[in-house]
Amino acid sequence: MNAPLRVAIVGAGPAGLYAASHLLEGPGGTYLNGQLHYLVHRPVEVDVFDRLVTPWGLVRHGVAPDHPEKKLVHTVFDALHHRPWFRYYGNVEVWRDIQPAELSSWYDAVIYAVGASGDNRLGIAGEDLPGSWSAREFVAWYNGHPEYRNADFRLDHKRAVVIGNGNVALDVARILTLPIADLERTDIAPHALATLRNSAVREVVLLGRRGPEHAAFSNPELEELGDLPGVDLVVDRADVPEAATRKLATLRRFAERPLHGHDRRIVLRFDTSPLEIRGRERVESVQVTGGDVLDTGLVLRSIGYFGLPIDGIPFDTSRGVIPNEDGRVVGLDRTYVTGWIKRGPRGIIGTNKKCARDTVRTLLADASTTATSLPAMEVERRVRERRPDFVNAVGWLRLDDHERRLGRLAHQPRQKVCDPAEQLSLANG
Ligand SMILES: Cc1cc2nc3c(=O)[nH]c(=O)nc-3n(C[C@H](O)[C@H](O)[C@H](O)COP(=O)(O)OP(=O)(O)OC[C@H]3O[C@@H](n4cnc5c(N)ncnc54)[C@H](O)[C@@H]3O)c2cc1C
Ligand SMILES: NC(=O)c1ccc[n+]([C@@H]2O[C@H](COP(=O)([O-])OP(=O)(O)OC[C@H]3O[C@@H](n4cnc5c(N)ncnc54)[C@H](OP(=O)(O)O)[C@@H]3O)[C@@H](O)[C@H]2O)c1
């Protein structure tokens, strides 16, 4: 039997987990058009690293809590962890704990699937005033990302302003306006639920810088926004052109129907850009094009995520991605990339499945027959040396089980543990 092809994957989000799943489909094989093709005649072993204790990336810390049906990618992890050739190293950050060059010397190949954990910038005055946050930070807070659990979101003004009109903008608008009884049934972080319970926000204004024909949200998400219980969706009929697209037809329907007079509303404004975020100590208003000034205490800048560099790995600072050709990192041997850090912060969960398959195909086509990797046990010894409290798949499943059990008691899918020390103690016993 040939020595195994040992691959490290950095990032346990959808892209990383799909890559692991493609790699482990067959011994050095991959399914093309439904058939298993052997690209390398070596058994494959995969170690997945994540800087957090928990896997799933944005499926845990991005996808909205009221969209549980979108979180099914957990089945990919569930299928993987049974396999003897799969290992999970949670709570291990590449760069902080292991340098990229070391990782490359330990494995035959490395795939970076680290997502995009920074923000696009508006570049206007007042962007960094307290009370002005990126939607990414708000999303991370309500989804229980450990690094945002103590963020001080103040929902004490009746209006919130969201800049941008992609699907993330719609997510945050929904979370700010949904009845608390609806949120109570979700896996929203307990601290966010407590703050939202006392929220003064009654109006969320979304600013799209272009016309509705260019709006980045998708039609099903728009339809859902128009049917939220206890929430009026306000669209100005004059904004919506006659063109026959699904989204415009939906917008026209919403613009033409009478408002219910609910005490919560979401207002979609188009062709409106923020010029300045104003306030003395905190956000007090947003000046927008057309001379309007919107009073508000909370601004969420939902204008896109942005990839962050890792020292030792090439980085395209203008696009926020790792430069690559067909998934091969430019200038580095045996190093690959997939997901948002490969393509930019666009695309739904499923997009990463094909993206990961393309990268895995490239990797298998490049793989030599000679092993350059360390045995699995030696890698584990070295990781333990750096990070004695790393979390393996069994540890994560213990925490997962705990969260689900807490959730069952509260009629929720799960109750997230957000404190990393508590996560570690539950995972590692
Ligand atoms: C707010 C929001 C809501 C969304 N909702 C939906 C939805 O409802 N439906 C849908 O289909 N798509 C949705 N998406 C899109 C979907 O989440 C993305 O397509 C997908 O998560 C991208 O996958 P990824 O693996 O590239 O990145 P990520 O999911 O971000 O995963 C990256 C992983 O890498 C880890 N990592 C980062 N740096 C390091 C490091 N140095 N060392 C070790 N680990 C590291 C991170 O902790 C993370 O776990 C949403 C996106 C956002 C932002
Ligand atoms: N339910 C779901 O399936 C779901 C939920 C959430 C996210 N996602 C996916 O995740 C990805 C990321 O979503 P996203 O909403 O973060 O990104 P997005 O879809 O790219 O939307 C970004 C928004 O920001 C606007 N914008 C960018 N720069 C701006 C600026 N300087 N000033 C004002 N507005 C600016 C864009 O306007 P322009 O169009 O004018 O550039 C656009 O409206 C998308 O692919 C999305 O579909 C899916």
Coordinates of C-alpha atoms and ligand atoms in Angstrom, one line a residue:
M1 CA 0.0 0.0 0.0
N2 CA 1.3 3.5 -0.9
A3 CA 2.0 6.0 1.9
P4 CA -1.1 8.1 2.6
L5 CA -1.5 11.5 1.0
R6 CA -1.9 13.7 4.1
V7 CA -3.8 17.0 3.6
A8 CA -4.3 19.8 6.1
I9 CA -7.3 22.1 5.7
V10 CA -7.3 25.4 7.5
G11 CA -10.9 26.5 8.3
A12 CA -13.8 24.3 9.2
G13 CA -16.5 26.4 7.4
P14 CA -18.5 25.0 4.5
A15 CA -15.6 25.3 2.0
G16 CA -13.1 23.4 4.3
L17 CA -15.6 20.7 5.2
Y18 CA -16.7 20.2 1.6
A19 CA -13.1 19.9 0.6
A20 CA -12.5 17.3 3.3
S21 CA -15.5 15.5 2.2
H22 CA -14.4 15.5 -1.5
L23 CA -10.9 14.3 -0.5
L24 CA -12.3 11.4 1.5
E25 CA -14.8 10.3 -1.1
G26 CA -12.5 7.6 -2.2
P27 CA -8.9 6.6 -1.8
G28 CA -7.3 9.4 -3.8
G29 CA -10.4 9.7 -5.9
T30 CA -13.1 12.2 -6.6
Y31 CA -16.5 11.9 -8.1
L32 CA -16.8 13.4 -11.6
N33 CA -20.2 13.2 -13.2
G34 CA -21.3 10.7 -10.6
Q35 CA -18.4 8.3 -11.1
L36 CA -15.4 7.8 -8.9
H37 CA -12.1 8.6 -10.7
Y38 CA -8.8 7.8 -9.2
L39 CA -6.5 10.8 -9.5
V40 CA -3.8 9.6 -7.2
H41 CA -3.3 6.0 -6.1
R42 CA -2.7 6.8 -2.4
P43 CA -5.2 6.6 0.5
V44 CA -6.0 10.2 1.7
E45 CA -6.0 11.5 5.2
V46 CA -7.4 14.9 6.2
D47 CA -6.8 17.0 9.2
V48 CA -9.1 20.1 9.6
F49 CA -7.9 23.0 11.7
D50 CA -10.1 25.8 13.0
R51 CA -9.2 28.8 15.2
L52 CA -12.5 28.4 17.1
V53 CA -13.5 25.4 19.2
T54 CA -16.6 24.9 17.0
P55 CA -16.7 24.0 13.3
W56 CA -19.1 25.2 10.6
G57 CA -17.7 28.7 10.1
L58 CA -20.5 31.1 9.0
V59 CA -23.1 28.4 9.2
R60 CA -22.8 28.8 13.0
H61 CA -21.8 32.5 13.1
G62 CA -23.4 33.9 10.0
V63 CA -26.6 32.2 8.8
A64 CA -29.6 33.9 10.5
P65 CA -31.0 32.1 13.6
D66 CA -34.5 32.1 12.0
H67 CA -33.2 30.1 9.0
P68 CA -32.5 26.7 10.6
E69 CA -33.1 24.9 7.3
K70 CA -30.0 26.6 5.9
K71 CA -27.7 25.0 8.5
L72 CA -27.9 21.5 7.3
V73 CA -24.2 21.5 6.3
H74 CA -23.6 20.1 9.7
T75 CA -24.4 16.7 8.2
V76 CA -21.1 17.0 6.3
F77 CA -19.2 17.1 9.6
D78 CA -21.4 14.4 11.0
A79 CA -20.5 12.1 8.1
L80 CA -16.8 13.0 8.3
H81 CA -16.0 12.5 11.9
H82 CA -16.8 8.7 11.8
R83 CA -14.0 8.2 9.3
P84 CA -10.6 7.1 10.7
W85 CA -8.8 9.2 8.2
F86 CA -10.4 12.5 9.4
R87 CA -9.2 14.5 12.3
Y88 CA -10.5 17.8 13.7
Y89 CA -8.2 20.3 15.5
G90 CA -10.5 23.0 17.0
N91 CA -9.1 25.9 18.9
V92 CA -5.9 25.9 16.8
E93 CA -5.2 29.0 14.7
V94 CA -2.8 28.9 11.8
W95 CA -0.3 31.7 12.4
R96 CA -0.9 32.1 16.2
D97 CA -0.2 28.4 16.9
I98 CA 1.3 27.0 13.8
Q99 CA 3.1 28.9 11.1
P100 CA 2.1 28.3 7.5
A101 CA 5.6 27.2 6.6
E102 CA 5.6 24.6 9.4
L103 CA 2.2 23.3 8.3
S104 CA 3.5 22.9 4.7
S105 CA 6.5 20.9 6.1
W106 CA 4.1 18.6 8.1
Y107 CA 1.7 17.7 5.2
D108 CA 1.8 16.7 1.6
A109 CA -0.6 19.5 0.8
V110 CA -2.4 22.4 2.6
I111 CA -5.8 24.0 1.7
Y112 CA -6.6 27.4 3.0
A113 CA -10.4 27.8 3.6
V114 CA -10.3 30.6 6.1
G115 CA -13.3 32.7 4.8
A116 CA -13.4 36.5 5.0
S117 CA -13.5 37.8 8.5
G118 CA -13.0 41.5 7.8
D119 CA -15.1 44.3 6.5
N120 CA -15.4 46.4 3.3
R121 CA -15.1 50.1 4.2
L122 CA -17.4 52.9 3.3
G123 CA -14.7 55.6 3.6
I124 CA -17.0 58.3 5.0
A125 CA -16.7 60.5 8.1
G126 CA -18.1 59.0 11.2
E127 CA -17.8 55.4 10.1
D128 CA -16.0 54.5 13.3
L129 CA -18.2 56.4 15.8
P130 CA -19.6 54.2 18.6
G131 CA -23.0 53.0 17.5
S132 CA -21.7 52.4 13.9
W133 CA -20.9 48.8 13.4
S134 CA -20.4 46.5 10.5
A135 CA -23.3 44.1 9.9
R136 CA -20.6 41.3 10.3
E137 CA -20.1 42.4 13.9
F138 CA -23.8 42.5 14.6
V139 CA -24.3 39.1 13.0
A140 CA -21.4 37.6 15.0
W141 CA -22.9 39.0 18.2
Y142 CA -26.4 37.6 17.7
N143 CA -25.0 34.3 16.6
G144 CA -22.8 33.9 19.6
H145 CA -19.3 34.2 18.1
P146 CA -17.1 34.1 21.2
E147 CA -15.1 37.2 20.2
Y148 CA -18.3 39.3 19.9
R149 CA -20.3 38.0 22.9
N150 CA -19.5 41.2 24.9
A151 CA -20.0 43.7 22.2
D152 CA -22.1 46.6 23.5
F153 CA -25.0 46.8 21.0
R154 CA -27.4 49.5 22.2
L155 CA -30.9 49.3 20.8
D156 CA -32.1 52.4 22.5
H157 CA -33.2 54.5 19.6
K158 CA -36.4 53.9 17.6
R159 CA -34.6 53.9 14.2
A160 CA -31.7 51.8 13.0
V161 CA -30.1 52.5 9.6
V162 CA -28.6 49.6 7.5
I163 CA -26.3 50.6 4.7
G164 CA -26.4 48.2 1.7
N165 CA -29.1 45.9 0.4
G166 CA -27.7 42.4 0.1
N167 CA -29.0 39.3 1.8
V168 CA -27.0 40.1 4.9
A169 CA -28.8 43.5 5.2
L170 CA -32.1 41.7 5.0
D171 CA -31.0 39.3 7.7
V172 CA -30.1 42.0 10.1
A173 CA -33.3 44.0 9.4
R174 CA -35.3 40.9 10.2
I175 CA -33.5 40.2 13.4
L176 CA -34.1 43.8 14.5
T177 CA -37.8 43.6 13.8
L178 CA -39.0 40.1 14.3
P179 CA -41.3 39.5 17.3
I180 CA -39.4 38.3 20.3
A181 CA -41.6 35.2 20.5
D182 CA -40.3 34.2 17.0
L183 CA -36.7 34.7 18.1
E184 CA -37.1 32.7 21.3
R185 CA -37.6 29.6 19.2
T186 CA -34.3 30.0 17.4
D187 CA -30.7 29.3 18.4
I188 CA -29.9 33.0 18.7
A189 CA -27.3 33.8 21.4
P190 CA -28.9 34.2 24.8
H191 CA -27.2 37.6 25.4
A192 CA -28.6 38.9 22.1
L193 CA -32.1 37.6 22.9
A194 CA -32.0 39.5 26.2
T195 CA -31.0 42.8 24.5
L196 CA -33.5 42.4 21.7
R197 CA -36.2 41.7 24.3
N198 CA -35.8 45.3 25.5
S199 CA -35.1 46.9 22.1
A200 CA -36.5 50.3 21.3
V201 CA -36.0 49.9 17.6
R202 CA -39.3 50.3 15.7
E203 CA -38.0 51.2 12.2
V204 CA -35.2 49.9 10.2
V205 CA -34.2 51.9 7.1
L206 CA -32.2 50.1 4.4
L207 CA -30.2 52.3 2.0
G208 CA -29.4 50.9 -1.4
R209 CA -27.0 53.1 -3.3
R210 CA -28.4 52.0 -6.7
G211 CA -31.9 51.4 -8.0
P212 CA -34.0 48.3 -7.1
E213 CA -33.1 46.7 -10.4
H214 CA -29.6 46.4 -9.0
A215 CA -30.5 45.4 -5.5
A216 CA -28.2 42.6 -4.2
F217 CA -30.8 40.7 -2.2
S218 CA -32.5 37.7 -3.7
N219 CA -36.2 37.3 -4.4
P220 CA -37.1 34.6 -1.8
E221 CA -35.4 36.6 1.0
L222 CA -37.3 39.7 -0.2
E223 CA -40.6 37.8 -0.2
E224 CA -39.9 36.7 3.3
L225 CA -39.2 40.3 4.4
G226 CA -42.6 41.4 3.1
D227 CA -44.4 38.7 5.2
L228 CA -42.8 39.2 8.6
P229 CA -45.5 39.0 11.3
G230 CA -46.1 42.4 12.9
V231 CA -43.9 44.3 10.5
D232 CA -44.8 46.6 7.6
L233 CA -42.5 46.7 4.6
V234 CA -42.4 50.2 3.1
V235 CA -41.4 50.5 -0.6
D236 CA -42.0 53.7 -2.6
R237 CA -43.9 52.7 -5.8
A238 CA -42.1 55.6 -7.7
D239 CA -38.8 53.9 -7.0
V240 CA -39.7 50.6 -8.8
P241 CA -39.3 50.5 -12.6
E242 CA -41.7 48.5 -14.8
A243 CA -39.1 45.9 -16.0
A244 CA -40.3 42.4 -15.7
T245 CA -38.0 40.7 -13.3
R246 CA -39.2 38.6 -10.3
K247 CA -37.6 40.9 -7.8
L248 CA -39.2 44.0 -9.3
A249 CA -42.6 42.3 -9.5
T250 CA -42.3 41.5 -5.8
L251 CA -41.3 45.0 -5.0
R252 CA -44.2 46.4 -7.0
R253 CA -46.6 44.1 -5.2
F254 CA -45.3 45.3 -1.8
A255 CA -45.3 48.9 -2.9
E256 CA -48.9 48.7 -4.0
R257 CA -50.5 46.9 -1.1
P258 CA -51.8 49.0 1.8
L259 CA -49.7 49.1 5.0
H260 CA -51.1 47.3 8.1
G261 CA -50.1 50.0 10.5
H262 CA -48.0 47.7 12.6
D263 CA -45.7 49.3 15.1
R264 CA -42.6 47.9 13.5
R265 CA -41.5 48.7 9.9
I266 CA -38.7 48.1 7.5
V267 CA -38.2 50.9 4.9
L268 CA -36.4 50.1 1.6
R269 CA -34.8 53.2 0.1
F270 CA -33.1 53.1 -3.2
D271 CA -30.6 55.4 -5.0
T272 CA -29.6 56.7 -1.6
S273 CA -26.0 56.7 -0.3
P274 CA -24.7 57.8 3.1
L275 CA -22.5 60.9 3.0
E276 CA -21.6 61.2 6.7
I277 CA -22.4 59.5 10.0
R278 CA -22.8 62.2 12.6
G279 CA -22.7 62.4 16.4
R280 CA -20.7 63.8 19.3
E281 CA -19.9 60.8 21.5
R282 CA -22.0 58.3 19.6
V283 CA -24.0 58.0 16.4
E284 CA -26.9 60.5 16.3
S285 CA -27.8 60.7 12.6
V286 CA -26.8 59.8 9.0
Q287 CA -26.7 62.4 6.3
V288 CA -27.7 60.9 3.0
T289 CA -27.8 62.0 -0.6
G290 CA -30.8 64.2 -1.5
G291 CA -30.2 66.3 1.6
D292 CA -32.0 64.0 4.1
V293 CA -30.8 63.5 7.6
L294 CA -31.9 60.3 9.4
D295 CA -31.9 60.4 13.2
T296 CA -30.6 57.1 14.5
G297 CA -28.6 55.5 17.3
L298 CA -27.4 52.5 15.4
V299 CA -25.8 52.2 11.9
L300 CA -25.1 48.7 10.5
R301 CA -22.7 48.9 7.5
S302 CA -23.8 45.9 5.4
I303 CA -21.6 46.5 2.4
G304 CA -19.7 43.2 2.3
Y305 CA -17.2 41.1 4.2
F306 CA -13.5 41.3 3.3
G307 CA -10.7 38.6 3.5
L308 CA -7.9 39.1 5.9
P309 CA -4.2 38.2 5.2
I310 CA -2.3 35.5 7.0
D311 CA 1.5 36.2 7.3
G312 CA 3.4 33.9 5.1
I313 CA 0.7 33.4 2.5
P314 CA 0.4 35.7 -0.6
F315 CA -2.5 38.1 -0.4
D316 CA -4.3 40.4 -2.9
T317 CA -5.0 43.5 -0.8
S318 CA -7.4 45.1 -3.3
R319 CA -9.7 42.1 -3.5
G320 CA -9.1 40.5 -0.1
V321 CA -8.4 37.1 -1.5
I322 CA -5.4 34.7 -1.7
P323 CA -4.2 34.9 -5.3
N324 CA -4.6 31.5 -7.1
E325 CA -4.8 29.8 -10.4
D326 CA -7.5 27.0 -10.4
G327 CA -7.1 26.9 -6.6
R328 CA -3.3 26.7 -6.5
V329 CA -1.9 29.5 -4.4
V330 CA 0.4 31.6 -6.6
G331 CA 4.0 31.3 -5.6
L332 CA 3.6 28.5 -3.1
D333 CA 4.1 24.8 -3.7
R334 CA 1.5 22.2 -2.5
T335 CA -0.7 25.0 -1.2
Y336 CA -4.4 25.5 -2.3
V337 CA -7.3 27.7 -1.5
T338 CA -11.1 27.4 -1.5
G339 CA -14.3 29.2 -0.4
W340 CA -14.6 33.0 0.2
I341 CA -10.9 33.5 0.6
K342 CA -10.5 32.1 -2.9
R343 CA -13.5 33.8 -4.7
G344 CA -14.2 36.8 -2.5
P345 CA -17.1 37.1 0.0
R346 CA -19.9 36.1 -2.4
G347 CA -22.0 33.0 -2.8
I348 CA -24.3 30.8 -0.8
I349 CA -23.3 27.6 1.1
G350 CA -23.8 25.4 -1.9
T351 CA -21.4 27.5 -4.1
N352 CA -18.6 26.3 -1.8
K353 CA -19.3 22.7 -2.6
K354 CA -18.4 23.1 -6.3
C355 CA -15.5 25.5 -5.4
A356 CA -14.1 22.9 -3.0
R357 CA -14.4 20.1 -5.6
D358 CA -12.5 22.2 -8.2
T359 CA -9.7 22.8 -5.7
V360 CA -9.5 19.1 -4.6
R361 CA -9.4 18.1 -8.3
T362 CA -6.4 20.4 -8.8
L363 CA -4.7 19.1 -5.7
L364 CA -5.1 15.5 -6.6
A365 CA -3.9 16.1 -10.1
D366 CA -0.7 17.7 -8.7
A367 CA -0.1 15.1 -6.0
S368 CA 3.1 13.2 -6.4
T369 CA 3.5 9.5 -5.5
T370 CA 6.1 10.3 -2.8
A371 CA 5.1 11.2 0.7
T372 CA 6.6 14.3 2.3
S373 CA 4.3 14.3 5.3
L374 CA 4.6 13.4 9.0
P375 CA 2.5 10.6 10.4
A376 CA -0.8 11.6 12.0
M377 CA 0.4 10.8 15.5
E378 CA 3.5 13.0 15.2
V379 CA 1.4 15.9 14.0
E380 CA -1.0 15.4 16.9
R381 CA 2.0 15.4 19.3
R382 CA 3.3 18.7 17.8
V383 CA -0.2 20.3 17.9
R384 CA -0.6 19.2 21.6
E385 CA 2.8 20.8 22.4
R386 CA 1.6 24.1 21.0
R387 CA -2.0 23.9 22.1
P388 CA -2.6 21.4 24.9
D389 CA -6.3 22.4 24.9
F390 CA -7.1 21.7 21.3
V391 CA -10.5 20.2 20.7
N392 CA -10.9 17.0 18.6
A393 CA -14.1 15.8 16.9
V394 CA -15.3 13.9 19.9
G395 CA -14.8 17.0 22.1
W396 CA -16.8 19.1 19.6
L397 CA -19.6 16.5 19.5
R398 CA -19.7 16.6 23.3
L399 CA -20.2 20.3 23.2
D400 CA -22.7 20.0 20.4
D401 CA -24.7 17.4 22.4
H402 CA -24.7 19.7 25.4
E403 CA -26.0 22.7 23.4
R404 CA -28.8 20.6 21.8
R405 CA -29.8 19.2 25.2
L406 CA -30.0 22.8 26.6
G407 CA -32.0 23.8 23.6
R408 CA -34.5 21.0 24.0
L409 CA -35.3 22.2 27.5
A410 CA -35.9 25.7 26.1
H411 CA -37.8 24.6 22.9
Q412 CA -34.9 25.8 20.8
P413 CA -32.8 23.8 18.2
R414 CA -29.8 24.5 20.5
Q415 CA -28.6 26.9 23.1
K416 CA -25.2 28.1 22.1
V417 CA -22.4 28.3 24.7
C418 CA -20.5 31.5 23.7
D419 CA -17.8 31.7 26.3
P420 CA -14.7 30.0 25.0
A421 CA -13.5 28.9 28.5
E422 CA -16.9 27.2 29.0
Q423 CA -16.8 25.7 25.5
L424 CA -13.4 24.2 26.3
S425 CA -14.4 22.8 29.6
L426 CA -17.5 21.2 28.1
A427 CA -15.6 19.8 25.1
N428 CA -12.6 18.5 26.9
G429 CA -14.3 17.4 30.0
Ligands
LIG1 C1 -24.5 36.8 7.6 C2 -24.4 35.7 6.6 C3 -25.5 34.9 6.4 C4 -25.5 33.9 5.4 N1 -26.6 33.2 5.2 C5 -26.6 32.2 4.3 C6 -27.8 31.5 4.1 O1 -28.8 31.6 4.8 N2 -27.7 30.5 3.1 C7 -26.6 30.3 2.4 O2 -26.6 29.4 1.5 N3 -25.5 31.0 2.5 C8 -25.5 32.0 3.5 N4 -24.4 32.7 3.7 C9 -23.1 32.5 2.9 C10 -22.3 31.3 3.5 O3 -22.2 31.5 4.9 C11 -20.9 31.3 2.9 O4 -21.0 31.0 1.5 C12 -19.9 30.3 3.5 O5 -19.9 30.3 4.9 C13 -18.4 30.6 3.1 O6 -17.7 29.5 3.5 P1 -16.1 29.5 3.8 O7 -15.8 28.2 4.3 O8 -15.4 30.1 2.7 O9 -15.9 30.6 5.0 P2 -16.4 30.6 6.5 O10 -17.8 30.0 6.7 O11 -16.2 31.9 7.1 O12 -15.4 29.6 7.3 C14 -14.1 29.9 7.5 C15 -13.5 29.2 8.8 O13 -12.1 29.4 8.9 C16 -11.8 29.6 10.2 N5 -10.5 30.3 10.2 C17 -10.2 31.6 9.8 N6 -8.9 31.9 10.0 C18 -8.3 30.8 10.5 C19 -7.0 30.5 10.9 N7 -6.0 31.4 10.7 N8 -6.7 29.3 11.4 C20 -7.7 28.3 11.6 N9 -9.0 28.6 11.2 C21 -9.3 29.8 10.7 C22 -12.9 30.4 10.8 O14 -13.0 30.3 12.2 C23 -14.1 29.7 10.1 O15 -14.6 28.6 10.8 C24 -24.3 33.7 4.6 C25 -23.2 34.6 4.8 C26 -23.3 35.6 5.8 C27 -22.1 36.4 6.0
LIG2 N1 -30.3 33.8 2.7 C1 -29.2 33.6 2.0 O1 -29.1 32.8 1.1 C2 -28.1 34.5 2.3 C3 -28.1 35.3 3.5 C4 -27.0 36.1 3.7 C5 -25.9 36.2 2.8 N2 -26.0 35.4 1.7 C6 -24.9 35.5 0.7 O2 -23.7 35.9 1.3 C7 -23.0 36.8 0.4 C8 -22.6 38.1 1.1 O3 -23.8 38.9 1.3 P1 -23.7 40.5 1.6 O4 -25.0 41.0 1.7 O5 -22.6 40.7 2.6 O6 -23.0 41.0 0.3 P2 -23.6 41.5 -1.2 O7 -24.6 40.6 -1.6 O8 -22.4 41.6 -2.0 O9 -24.2 42.9 -0.9 C9 -23.4 44.0 -0.6 C10 -24.2 45.3 -0.6 O10 -23.4 46.4 -0.2 C11 -23.5 47.4 -1.1 N3 -22.3 48.2 -1.1 C12 -21.0 47.8 -1.3 N4 -20.2 48.9 -1.2 C13 -21.0 49.9 -0.9 C14 -20.7 51.3 -0.6 N5 -19.4 51.8 -0.6 N6 -21.7 52.1 -0.3 C15 -23.0 51.7 -0.2 N7 -23.3 50.4 -0.5 C16 -22.3 49.5 -0.8 C17 -23.8 46.7 -2.4 O11 -24.3 47.6 -3.3 P3 -23.9 47.5 -4.9 O12 -24.8 46.4 -5.4 O13 -24.4 48.8 -5.5 O14 -22.5 47.3 -5.0 C18 -24.8 45.6 -2.0 O15 -26.0 46.2 -1.8 C19 -23.9 37.0 -0.8 O16 -23.5 36.1 -1.9 C20 -25.3 36.6 -0.3 O17 -26.2 36.1 -1.2 C21 -27.0 34.6 1.4

